[in-house]
XYZ file of C-alpha atoms in Angstrom:
766
model
C 62.357 -55.154 273.899
C 65.635 -53.615 273.338
C 67.481 -56.793 273.462
C 65.029 -58.842 271.252
C 65.499 -55.947 268.676
C 69.056 -56.173 268.455
C 69.194 -59.958 268.269
C 66.640 -59.905 265.405
C 68.335 -57.141 263.522
C 71.668 -58.289 263.821
C 70.660 -61.905 262.980
C 68.931 -60.861 259.659
C 71.821 -58.544 259.059
C 74.447 -61.362 259.098
C 72.333 -63.709 256.975
C 71.574 -61.071 254.489
C 75.021 -59.802 253.988
C 76.148 -63.475 253.615
C 73.688 -64.386 251.103
C 74.220 -60.945 249.217
C 77.917 -61.789 248.836
C 77.129 -65.303 247.745
C 74.656 -63.963 245.141
C 77.259 -61.465 243.899
C 79.645 -64.488 243.398
C 77.112 -66.254 241.618
C 76.483 -63.256 239.206
C 80.170 -62.998 238.448
C 80.361 -66.841 237.748
C 77.332 -66.668 235.831
C 78.315 -63.747 233.373
C 81.506 -65.668 232.608
C 79.630 -68.237 231.019
C 78.746 -66.047 228.230
C 81.086 -65.620 225.058
C 83.729 -62.543 225.184
C 82.895 -59.641 223.116
C 85.035 -58.609 220.199
C 88.247 -56.537 221.196
C 87.711 -52.929 222.164
C 83.819 -53.283 222.241
C 82.109 -52.267 225.473
C 85.230 -51.069 227.015
C 85.981 -48.013 224.608
C 86.111 -44.530 225.843
C 85.463 -45.127 229.482
C 85.153 -41.362 230.214
C 82.368 -40.934 227.747
C 80.878 -44.161 229.130
C 80.880 -42.844 232.730
C 79.380 -39.546 231.673
C 76.608 -41.381 229.657
C 75.872 -43.285 232.764
C 75.607 -40.362 235.130
C 73.279 -38.429 232.315
C 71.157 -41.653 232.116
C 70.679 -42.058 235.839
C 70.696 -38.558 237.302
C 68.597 -37.096 234.251
C 66.421 -40.334 233.882
C 66.755 -39.560 230.306
C 64.921 -42.588 229.254
C 62.507 -43.120 232.223
C 61.393 -39.434 231.848
C 59.925 -40.301 228.525
C 56.733 -41.341 230.352
C 56.176 -38.339 232.510
C 55.028 -38.922 235.999
C 56.272 -42.361 236.176
C 59.815 -41.140 235.448
C 59.544 -38.349 238.142
C 58.086 -40.883 240.521
C 60.825 -43.522 239.802
C 63.686 -40.823 240.142
C 62.833 -40.182 243.789
C 62.583 -43.945 244.561
C 65.961 -44.771 242.774
C 67.635 -41.530 244.475
C 66.198 -42.541 247.810
C 67.436 -46.139 247.514
C 71.029 -45.016 246.794
C 71.155 -42.164 249.225
C 69.187 -43.179 252.238
C 71.365 -45.696 253.577
C 72.662 -43.394 256.335
C 69.175 -43.678 257.923
C 69.752 -47.457 257.988
C 73.089 -46.666 259.832
C 71.123 -44.387 262.130
C 68.548 -47.134 262.944
C 71.346 -49.710 263.938
C 72.690 -46.880 266.317
C 69.171 -46.395 267.828
C 68.845 -50.146 268.695
C 71.544 -49.395 271.374
C 70.683 -46.021 272.096
C 67.176 -44.591 271.281
C 68.200 -40.942 270.788
C 71.631 -41.771 269.065
C 72.356 -39.807 265.909
C 75.013 -40.204 263.276
C 78.286 -38.474 264.106
C 79.232 -35.151 262.552
C 76.187 -35.231 259.954
C 73.439 -36.427 262.298
C 72.434 -32.863 263.345
C 73.736 -31.076 260.391
C 70.839 -29.065 259.027
C 71.309 -29.674 255.283
C 71.463 -33.514 255.963
C 68.400 -33.379 257.895
C 66.423 -31.456 255.313
C 67.751 -34.054 252.784
C 66.468 -36.937 254.639
C 63.252 -35.370 255.260
C 62.640 -34.380 251.549
C 63.931 -37.498 249.957
C 62.347 -39.764 252.531
C 58.959 -38.282 251.964
C 59.283 -38.080 248.129
C 60.438 -41.644 247.949
C 57.419 -42.928 249.771
C 55.184 -40.687 247.700
C 57.044 -41.917 244.573
C 56.307 -45.651 245.332
C 52.931 -44.895 246.193
C 52.477 -43.505 242.573
C 54.145 -46.242 241.056
C 51.911 -48.722 243.083
C 48.972 -47.078 242.077
C 49.893 -47.082 238.269
C 50.694 -50.853 238.535
C 47.207 -51.427 239.970
C 45.754 -49.259 237.383
C 47.198 -51.363 234.714
C 46.730 -54.850 236.159
C 47.100 -57.604 233.686
C 43.595 -58.754 234.094
C 42.624 -55.843 231.672
C 40.865 -57.212 228.571
C 43.161 -58.162 225.647
C 46.856 -57.243 225.702
C 46.525 -53.561 227.242
C 48.439 -54.032 230.183
C 52.309 -53.787 229.709
C 52.521 -55.909 233.158
C 50.938 -58.840 231.314
C 53.321 -61.734 231.942
C 55.435 -59.946 234.685
C 56.076 -61.650 238.114
C 53.483 -59.631 239.842
C 54.230 -61.078 243.229
C 57.737 -60.266 243.233
C 56.776 -56.629 242.038
C 54.482 -56.283 244.866
C 56.964 -57.460 247.403
C 59.653 -55.063 246.234
C 57.277 -52.202 246.314
C 55.866 -52.759 249.619
C 59.232 -53.292 251.106
C 60.184 -49.784 249.685
C 56.697 -48.270 251.190
C 57.566 -49.900 254.674
C 60.935 -48.361 254.891
C 59.938 -44.980 253.561
C 56.996 -44.886 256.236
C 59.507 -46.209 258.941
C 62.185 -43.388 258.114
C 59.104 -40.942 258.392
C 58.253 -42.521 261.835
C 61.603 -42.519 263.109
C 62.062 -38.843 262.197
C 58.940 -38.236 264.146
C 59.887 -40.180 267.133
C 63.563 -38.617 267.098
C 61.821 -35.096 267.347
C 59.892 -36.049 270.168
C 62.912 -37.556 271.946
C 64.849 -34.372 271.329
C 62.131 -32.026 272.703
C 61.213 -30.459 269.635
C 58.881 -27.943 270.985
C 57.940 -25.966 268.099
C 58.077 -26.133 264.300
C 61.780 -26.587 262.884
C 62.773 -26.584 259.408
C 64.747 -30.065 260.162
C 61.312 -31.560 260.762
C 59.254 -29.903 258.071
C 57.966 -33.003 256.798
C 57.582 -35.349 259.884
C 56.673 -32.371 262.384
C 52.973 -33.668 262.509
C 54.293 -36.958 263.895
C 56.559 -35.094 266.259
C 53.485 -33.387 267.674
C 51.630 -36.821 267.972
C 54.403 -38.610 269.908
C 54.941 -35.390 272.024
C 52.659 -36.608 274.900
C 54.312 -40.174 275.315
C 56.749 -41.005 278.077
C 60.527 -41.463 277.523
C 60.231 -45.005 278.023
C 57.426 -45.549 275.632
C 59.270 -43.381 272.978
C 62.559 -45.616 273.310
C 60.511 -48.821 272.943
C 58.765 -47.252 269.758
C 62.110 -46.432 268.405
C 63.455 -49.781 269.179
C 60.253 -51.197 267.424
C 60.508 -49.054 264.249
C 64.209 -49.252 263.838
C 63.853 -53.257 264.119
C 61.112 -52.948 261.467
C 63.316 -50.592 259.188
C 66.273 -53.033 259.499
C 64.386 -56.265 259.356
C 62.477 -55.302 256.219
C 65.554 -54.103 254.497
C 67.348 -57.313 255.293
C 64.550 -59.550 254.535
C 64.459 -57.923 251.116
C 68.323 -58.563 250.889
C 67.779 -62.200 251.827
C 64.862 -62.765 249.339
C 66.623 -61.213 246.355
C 69.954 -62.949 247.138
C 67.976 -66.496 247.060
C 66.382 -65.420 243.814
C 69.051 -63.991 241.392
C 66.640 -64.082 238.575
C 64.397 -61.347 240.120
C 64.971 -58.604 237.813
C 62.349 -56.263 239.364
C 64.830 -56.166 242.443
C 68.273 -56.914 240.667
C 67.795 -54.187 238.076
C 68.665 -51.466 240.782
C 72.233 -53.109 240.872
C 72.630 -54.327 237.234
C 71.257 -51.432 235.458
C 74.530 -49.467 236.088
C 76.927 -51.840 234.453
C 74.406 -52.492 231.752
C 74.256 -48.911 230.762
C 77.933 -48.529 231.145
C 78.547 -51.301 228.819
C 76.046 -50.395 226.269
C 76.817 -50.663 222.521
C 77.428 -46.708 221.954
C 79.452 -45.206 224.626
C 78.034 -41.807 223.726
C 74.344 -43.145 224.667
C 72.915 -44.011 221.636
C 70.427 -46.978 221.528
C 71.814 -50.282 219.999
C 69.780 -49.327 216.854
C 70.977 -48.581 213.355
C 73.509 -51.242 212.067
C 73.855 -54.704 213.372
C 77.048 -55.761 215.174
C 79.400 -57.949 212.956
C 78.789 -61.546 213.541
C 81.254 -62.900 215.937
C 82.225 -66.421 217.419
C 84.330 -66.576 220.618
C 84.709 -62.907 220.606
C 86.252 -62.613 217.316
C 84.545 -61.493 214.208
C 83.942 -64.335 211.615
C 85.744 -64.111 208.369
C 83.196 -65.701 205.999
C 85.598 -66.013 203.024
C 87.840 -68.577 205.259
C 85.557 -69.314 208.503
C 87.434 -71.157 211.496
C 86.702 -74.923 211.965
C 85.435 -74.015 215.395
C 83.328 -70.983 214.680
C 79.816 -71.019 215.995
C 77.304 -69.267 213.931
C 74.429 -67.596 215.796
C 73.284 -68.866 218.998
C 71.489 -72.173 219.744
C 72.418 -72.580 223.299
C 72.017 -69.876 225.956
C 75.666 -69.765 226.852
C 76.495 -68.939 223.208
C 75.009 -65.425 223.927
C 77.927 -62.843 225.162
C 78.505 -62.017 228.607
C 76.811 -58.626 227.795
C 73.536 -60.577 226.692
C 73.457 -62.607 229.849
C 73.844 -59.237 231.677
C 71.031 -57.809 229.535
C 68.673 -60.808 230.613
C 69.156 -60.248 234.277
C 68.779 -56.487 234.089
C 65.128 -56.795 232.777
C 62.868 -55.073 235.335
C 59.773 -56.429 233.695
C 58.140 -53.073 233.212
C 56.759 -53.877 229.949
C 57.500 -50.712 228.281
C 58.844 -52.799 225.284
C 55.808 -54.934 225.378
C 53.483 -51.943 225.146
C 55.203 -50.718 222.067
C 55.842 -53.942 220.137
C 53.941 -54.034 217.089
C 53.681 -57.835 217.090
C 52.531 -57.874 220.488
C 49.882 -55.193 219.669
C 48.557 -57.231 216.974
C 48.169 -60.521 218.554
C 51.202 -62.396 217.720
C 53.293 -64.418 220.445
C 56.170 -62.127 220.319
C 56.598 -59.757 223.532
C 60.114 -58.588 223.894
C 59.904 -58.581 227.634
C 58.611 -62.091 227.888
C 61.422 -63.188 225.555
C 64.093 -61.627 227.815
C 62.387 -63.000 230.838
C 62.345 -66.630 229.339
C 66.030 -66.116 228.252
C 66.937 -65.094 231.773
C 65.026 -67.858 233.541
C 66.427 -70.479 231.424
C 69.988 -69.230 231.706
C 69.595 -69.088 235.682
C 68.197 -72.385 235.759
C 70.918 -74.021 233.425
C 73.735 -72.154 235.158
C 74.421 -74.989 237.719
C 74.888 -77.386 235.056
C 77.235 -75.283 233.008
C 79.341 -74.282 236.003
C 79.656 -77.870 236.720
C 81.334 -78.078 233.141
C 78.303 -79.305 231.307
C 77.512 -78.302 227.454
C 77.405 -79.904 224.419
C 80.069 -80.194 221.613
C 79.051 -79.181 218.212
C 78.293 -82.885 217.512
C 75.532 -82.859 220.347
C 77.993 -85.020 222.787
C 78.245 -84.036 226.319
C 81.393 -82.209 227.543
C 81.395 -83.125 231.169
C 81.715 -86.483 232.676
C 78.926 -88.202 234.768
C 81.340 -87.594 237.636
C 81.322 -83.789 236.894
C 77.712 -83.851 236.855
C 76.900 -85.915 239.643
C 76.110 -83.132 242.164
C 73.968 -80.908 239.615
C 70.446 -80.181 240.556
C 67.789 -82.310 238.611
C 65.992 -79.216 237.589
C 69.236 -77.840 236.132
C 69.783 -81.005 234.332
C 66.289 -80.947 232.804
C 66.839 -77.279 231.988
C 69.904 -78.209 229.971
C 67.906 -80.750 227.789
C 65.576 -77.971 226.579
C 66.189 -76.783 222.915
C 66.549 -72.731 222.783
C 64.455 -72.526 219.960
C 61.466 -75.057 219.955
C 57.737 -75.418 219.948
C 55.769 -75.898 223.244
C 55.589 -79.673 222.287
C 59.348 -79.726 222.073
C 59.666 -77.790 225.318
C 61.567 -75.019 223.623
C 62.481 -71.892 225.592
C 61.557 -69.645 222.516
C 58.943 -70.631 220.264
C 59.940 -70.088 216.639
C 56.738 -68.196 215.962
C 57.994 -65.606 218.558
C 61.495 -65.347 216.680
C 59.885 -64.670 213.394
C 57.080 -62.397 214.429
C 59.861 -59.684 215.046
C 60.055 -56.723 212.462
C 63.428 -55.348 214.099
C 61.632 -51.943 214.248
C 63.416 -51.056 217.466
C 60.552 -50.020 219.717
C 61.582 -52.279 222.544
C 65.236 -51.000 222.330
C 64.251 -47.375 222.070
C 61.947 -47.635 225.151
C 63.824 -49.918 227.500
C 64.960 -47.778 230.356
C 67.895 -50.149 230.996
C 69.328 -50.504 227.681
C 68.500 -53.860 226.819
C 69.548 -54.750 223.266
C 66.518 -56.894 222.099
C 67.103 -56.684 218.425
C 70.656 -58.053 218.517
C 69.559 -61.155 220.447
C 66.631 -62.100 218.245
C 68.839 -61.748 215.010
C 71.462 -63.798 216.732
C 69.112 -66.853 217.175
C 67.706 -66.186 213.738
C 71.369 -66.654 212.355
C 71.670 -70.254 213.862
C 68.027 -71.068 212.541
C 68.853 -69.891 208.997
C 72.457 -70.650 208.581
C 72.520 -73.875 210.344
C 69.011 -75.355 210.757
C 67.732 -73.791 207.486
C 64.511 -73.433 209.673
C 62.771 -70.202 208.592
C 59.376 -69.272 206.799
C 59.234 -70.775 203.408
C 58.195 -67.539 201.760
C 61.368 -65.969 202.979
C 63.428 -68.660 201.101
C 62.055 -67.112 197.762
C 63.557 -63.858 198.685
C 66.692 -65.410 199.614
C 67.077 -67.415 196.247
C 66.241 -64.142 194.348
C 68.813 -62.187 196.053
C 71.516 -65.088 195.373
C 70.503 -65.520 191.862
C 69.437 -62.029 190.665
C 70.771 -59.615 193.406
C 67.376 -58.391 194.057
C 64.360 -59.765 196.391
C 61.906 -59.818 193.202
C 64.334 -61.934 190.999
C 64.130 -59.558 188.213
C 66.752 -58.978 185.652
C 69.480 -56.321 186.374
C 68.642 -54.694 183.189
C 65.117 -53.440 184.690
C 66.887 -51.544 187.258
C 67.232 -48.528 184.581
C 63.761 -49.000 183.180
C 62.419 -46.197 185.221
C 64.774 -43.676 183.717
C 62.880 -43.892 180.460
C 59.751 -42.674 182.122
C 61.164 -39.181 182.719
C 61.605 -36.232 180.257
C 65.188 -35.405 181.276
C 68.502 -37.337 180.868
C 69.832 -38.987 184.204
C 73.524 -39.749 184.105
C 74.660 -43.406 184.729
C 78.115 -43.913 186.201
C 80.030 -46.051 184.193
C 77.975 -45.239 180.943
C 77.566 -41.553 180.837
C 80.336 -40.691 183.614
C 83.706 -42.349 184.247
C 83.287 -41.593 187.854
C 81.471 -39.547 190.156
C 83.699 -36.710 190.406
C 81.501 -34.441 188.265
C 78.401 -34.639 190.140
C 77.566 -33.749 193.857
C 75.524 -36.839 194.820
C 75.191 -40.427 193.937
C 71.550 -41.360 193.992
C 71.413 -45.029 195.393
C 67.902 -45.892 193.966
C 67.718 -49.317 195.600
C 65.877 -52.394 194.573
C 62.473 -51.156 195.595
C 62.919 -47.718 193.949
C 64.099 -49.303 190.745
C 61.654 -52.340 190.456
C 58.467 -51.963 192.523
C 55.919 -49.993 190.807
C 54.676 -47.835 193.873
C 58.168 -47.146 194.850
C 59.041 -46.030 191.394
C 56.775 -43.073 191.573
C 59.049 -42.033 194.479
C 62.022 -42.384 192.590
C 60.883 -40.349 189.464
C 59.402 -37.595 191.688
C 62.681 -37.314 193.605
C 64.799 -37.341 190.535
C 62.540 -34.767 188.998
C 62.788 -32.501 191.939
C 66.627 -32.820 191.866
C 66.562 -31.947 188.261
C 64.276 -28.962 188.906
C 66.784 -27.689 191.624
C 69.706 -28.146 189.651
C 71.384 -30.512 191.696
C 74.042 -32.639 189.733
C 73.652 -36.351 190.487
C 73.830 -39.921 188.977
C 72.779 -43.347 189.434
C 74.713 -46.766 189.469
C 74.544 -48.524 186.030
C 72.285 -51.553 187.010
C 75.139 -53.999 188.358
C 74.633 -52.973 191.829
C 72.907 -55.517 193.976
C 70.588 -55.245 196.859
C 72.302 -53.907 200.065
C 71.387 -57.058 201.867
C 69.267 -55.762 204.627
C 66.472 -58.114 204.605
C 69.151 -61.132 204.243
C 71.000 -59.744 207.300
C 67.882 -59.297 209.385
C 66.387 -62.781 208.295
C 69.790 -64.187 209.670
C 71.626 -65.148 206.399
C 74.854 -63.065 207.320
C 76.958 -65.010 204.573
C 74.763 -63.564 201.954
C 74.668 -60.226 203.307
C 78.388 -60.220 203.347
C 78.648 -61.295 199.555
C 76.231 -58.652 198.489
C 77.708 -55.913 200.852
C 81.202 -56.544 199.570
C 80.214 -56.537 195.781
C 78.270 -53.467 196.381
C 81.162 -51.649 198.252
C 83.533 -52.723 195.438
C 81.175 -51.296 192.912
C 80.673 -47.981 195.074
C 84.468 -47.466 195.378
C 84.859 -47.795 191.859
C 82.142 -45.404 191.135
C 83.653 -42.739 193.540
C 87.075 -43.371 191.780
C 88.916 -45.340 194.187
C 91.382 -47.965 193.503
C 92.694 -49.985 196.305
C 95.895 -50.874 194.646
C 96.743 -47.156 194.152
C 96.029 -45.031 197.411
C 96.900 -41.709 195.160
C 93.498 -42.102 193.439
C 91.349 -42.027 196.661
C 88.928 -39.246 196.885
C 88.365 -37.084 199.788
C 85.591 -38.360 201.993
C 83.386 -35.227 201.522
C 83.240 -36.354 197.836
C 81.570 -39.637 198.636
C 78.113 -38.329 199.148
C 75.234 -40.853 198.690
C 71.585 -40.155 198.930
C 68.943 -42.722 199.202
C 65.017 -42.822 199.195
C 64.802 -46.203 201.216
C 65.997 -46.081 204.721
C 66.874 -49.621 204.795
C 69.398 -48.851 202.011
C 70.469 -45.668 204.026
C 70.897 -47.671 207.248
C 72.838 -50.418 205.537
C 75.222 -48.363 203.370
C 75.878 -45.710 206.205
C 75.998 -48.031 209.256
C 76.903 -51.352 208.273
C 79.021 -51.066 204.954
C 81.959 -49.383 207.180
C 82.255 -52.924 208.583
C 83.093 -54.225 204.970
C 85.405 -51.365 204.322
C 82.903 -48.943 202.565
C 82.919 -45.405 204.422
C 80.452 -43.183 202.980
C 78.385 -40.024 203.695
C 74.738 -41.197 203.243
C 71.729 -38.858 203.624
C 67.794 -39.498 203.225
C 66.247 -37.825 200.325
C 63.929 -35.899 202.667
C 67.275 -34.470 204.238
C 68.336 -33.179 200.817
C 64.802 -32.101 199.914
C 64.393 -30.204 203.020
C 67.826 -28.454 202.481
C 66.793 -27.438 198.780
C 63.625 -25.985 200.031
C 65.353 -24.111 202.857
C 67.666 -22.738 200.276
C 65.189 -21.530 198.037
C 66.028 -23.897 195.070
C 62.748 -25.819 195.572
C 59.702 -23.535 196.169
C 56.376 -25.099 197.123
C 53.608 -22.630 195.775
C 50.837 -24.757 194.238
C 48.280 -25.557 197.243
C 47.653 -29.367 198.030
C 44.444 -29.184 199.874
C 43.649 -31.699 202.738
C 44.295 -33.345 205.896
C 47.483 -35.308 205.790
C 49.157 -37.695 208.461
C 52.812 -38.754 208.238
C 54.003 -42.148 209.042
C 57.437 -42.378 210.488
C 59.316 -45.278 209.122
C 61.279 -47.280 211.679
C 64.553 -47.347 210.046
C 64.427 -43.738 209.340
C 63.202 -42.688 212.624
C 64.190 -44.766 215.619
C 67.264 -46.469 213.644
C 68.679 -43.159 212.188
C 66.753 -40.460 214.354
C 65.514 -38.383 211.339
C 62.157 -37.236 212.373
C 62.172 -33.431 211.351
C 62.830 -33.401 207.501
C 59.713 -34.959 206.233
C 57.262 -33.049 208.583
C 59.063 -29.732 207.581
C 58.771 -30.689 203.950
C 55.039 -31.224 204.478
C 54.515 -27.993 206.448
C 56.261 -26.079 203.340
C 53.340 -27.245 201.213
C 50.528 -24.796 201.099
C 47.080 -26.027 201.960
C 48.185 -29.221 204.073
C 47.127 -29.626 207.604
C 49.265 -32.234 209.260
C 47.629 -34.365 211.916
C 49.764 -36.772 213.911
C 48.882 -40.095 214.726
C 48.899 -41.117 218.354
C 51.826 -43.340 217.920
C 54.653 -41.115 216.086
C 58.436 -40.419 216.232
C 60.102 -42.165 218.849
C 56.855 -44.282 219.797
C 55.748 -44.564 215.996
C 54.264 -47.881 214.942
C 55.758 -50.063 212.491
C 54.198 -50.802 209.067
C 55.174 -54.554 209.354
C 57.763 -54.880 206.713
C 61.210 -54.672 208.410
C 63.200 -57.545 209.765
C 62.491 -59.233 206.404
C 58.758 -59.435 207.259
C 58.084 -57.683 203.857
C 58.829 -61.183 202.395
C 56.831 -63.326 205.032
C 52.954 -63.722 205.291
C 51.395 -62.725 208.508
C 49.306 -65.810 209.648
C 48.868 -64.842 213.360
C 46.665 -61.991 214.797
C 45.922 -58.859 212.909
C 48.124 -57.540 210.093
C 50.469 -54.856 211.410
C 50.003 -52.629 208.484
C 46.151 -52.874 208.890
C 46.688 -51.840 212.614
C 48.652 -48.679 211.504
C 46.343 -47.696 208.857
C 43.259 -48.046 211.234
C 45.268 -45.574 213.311
C 45.627 -43.189 210.344
C 41.966 -43.453 209.193
C 40.888 -42.402 212.783
C 41.990 -39.005 211.846
C 39.957 -38.985 208.759
C 42.965 -38.038 206.452
C 42.989 -37.126 202.806
C 46.531 -38.284 202.309
C 48.831 -40.678 204.336
C 52.409 -39.810 203.813
C 55.642 -41.625 204.430
C 59.339 -41.768 203.283
C 59.917 -45.545 202.890
C 59.332 -47.636 199.963
C 58.421 -50.559 202.184
C 56.093 -48.440 204.239
C 54.592 -47.093 201.032
C 53.962 -50.583 199.757
C 52.516 -51.919 203.188
C 50.377 -48.905 203.829
C 48.964 -48.880 200.177
C 48.159 -52.371 200.341
C 45.955 -51.960 203.576
C 44.234 -48.816 202.274
C 43.387 -50.567 199.207
C 41.945 -53.714 200.985
C 39.867 -51.196 203.216
C 38.741 -49.508 200.261
C 37.602 -52.860 198.671
C 35.967 -53.800 201.825
C 34.132 -50.626 202.235
C 32.725 -51.097 198.617
C 31.529 -54.474 199.371
C 30.092 -53.535 202.782
C 32.487 -55.807 204.889
C 35.039 -53.320 206.131
C 36.396 -54.171 209.529
C 38.287 -51.437 211.537
C 38.968 -47.903 210.084
C 36.972 -47.195 206.642
C 38.877 -45.732 203.754
C 37.326 -43.131 201.793
C 37.759 -43.604 197.971
C 39.725 -40.450 197.546
C 42.490 -41.151 200.176
C 46.045 -41.273 198.754
C 49.025 -42.947 200.156
C 52.273 -40.935 199.036
C 55.789 -40.331 199.560
C 56.709 -36.792 200.805
C 58.728 -36.337 197.592
C 55.609 -36.748 195.345
C 53.872 -34.150 197.599
C 56.605 -31.671 197.238
C 56.586 -32.301 193.453
C 52.961 -31.781 193.031
C 53.391 -28.307 194.688
C 56.738 -27.357 193.081
C 55.950 -28.506 189.600
C 53.247 -26.044 188.773
C 54.012 -22.516 190.160
C 51.343 -19.891 190.220
C 51.902 -16.998 187.712
C 53.140 -14.447 190.060
C 55.769 -16.541 191.901
C 59.440 -16.615 190.819
C 60.694 -20.046 189.067
C 62.016 -22.408 191.587
C 65.411 -21.838 192.566
C 65.320 -18.005 191.983
C 64.194 -16.964 195.422
C 66.368 -15.223 197.740
C 67.110 -16.990 201.026
C 69.910 -17.435 203.661
C 72.143 -20.497 203.039
C 70.762 -23.384 204.646
C 72.958 -25.910 206.475
C 74.136 -28.772 204.832
C 71.725 -32.132 205.604
C 73.892 -34.377 208.019
C 74.880 -37.778 206.853
C 74.325 -41.076 208.584
C 78.205 -41.651 208.824
């Protein structure tokens, strides 16, 4: 028995270690196939990156958002990393049944730790297995986040962990019996029942049981190692190794998610100069090897947990996009194609083969076939990613926000879109109208620039215009960036006028641009038209710098940074100016209008006194919330208005559900599945609110369209989903505040005269 145990265990160990070493080498060569990243990116601030990694792992800061799942996973992860000493002890027990590790084997704290972590790891994996079984993909519709995951691989990994955990527990019981533990001892606080069960067995029997269980523990461990080493695309296993570098190399060294601004477009690890692009510059991604090495690391790190899928608005409304399945498809394609690429294969820009027939002679047929697949293509074209998958994305960031291993889904989707738009001119036709309007008129609606100031004629106070009423912005505190929607879209103009009137009431000095400003380029960039974004952005940066009194030729005219304050009512403008214009040389302090309004309420310059009766529910705009982490100010404004009772929708804040307008989807028709805005409004209407509020002009339009559609359907008797009562309103929080501030009751002091402590300044995006 002992000899057989030794032979089996050592054989599996040698094979497992050899295959693992080979697999690690394969990963190194595989990641090197990816493109370099721009200089300084991913390697900056190594100390802070290390701190972030430790925080995310030991604190399980992302996993613990899901309650018991995070706790169970923490014990499994810690057990995997800290229980290898029990494997070492098992090897020793093959040769001597009562052998213990030198120095620490009988050390009480060590034994207590092994007892505790061993049991908790076992209980943790049982909990995770139960959760998986309760969420089987066989559930109707798309409710299971595991739909599309490789369940066989997951079951294999889970049963391996369970077997090892039970083996550790059993070996502890056998050790106690061999060491003649006659009464309860703290060192065996968990395994003592097994000590009692084994106590009556003879020494030879106990020894043979130790050999058997130690072999099971070692064999299971190295069978697992062999299997995962032969399957380098087995994310459910490899994530426990790859998650550490993936977190360390995340975009933001301080721990923030890869949201907010997009990365500058690069080719070969260098930013592309669109004023004079290089002859060999690659625009976007059309082949998997054109992703950066960080992208390839992302794909391999996916654990197929489906958190991203469960939160994705496209997936939840019947569209083909699942962030999880997209990443899995890219991973499987990249690994299958890797032998061809490692042999020197690949296509030139003209579509010619780089490698000779001799170089490719030993490449497996499967890899050669994979190399022929287009990265973007329909099922008939044998494409890896269907175009409908690519264009279903709203870039809402729910996938990135929820991913426990920091995969950067949105960046990869936009990279593929860039190639489709810039090289193939293959994108939804409706978006083409928007792009033409941006190119010709500087706004998505194609309206004349003079109409940007028309709304100012609809208020009964003067609004200073920089360049007309003011030479520059040195005389005012804020530049109000109205944006295209705020100036040109009828529903959004109500927000614009309400916010301007509130600033006037509060005595805040502000000015607006004179109408020569252009769209910030948010939709163009997220659609994939990077040159158009650059063109619009640079024109806006030049206009803003001039408005702030800056002259690039005379540095002495530069204003201090504190004077460059911009307030925006559109989160997309806020995000682009604050997070992306620094890439174009424009560095400004940008805040959202809800932040400024909350500040003015806290200071007592705006006093909500007139009750606004009813139930209200607030919708978090994705580009305000997830992308810029602004959740509190709108809610505090709502809380300050008398008479309102706020009811949160089930999906709110970090788990808020998109309105469907982001990622340039505002300009594309939804032809597949349920409309995203209808799904969101159905959730709102389930609370039977009187008011649906938001803080974004895009969201305002999308929610209003859905509510009006449901009102019409209710009137005709054909309503599907939630029913909208006739009195329901969809408004921006600024409109709510104005309604309460504008007509104070008789005994209240005028707005701005109340005594209050000085409130802290709102924090800018940049």
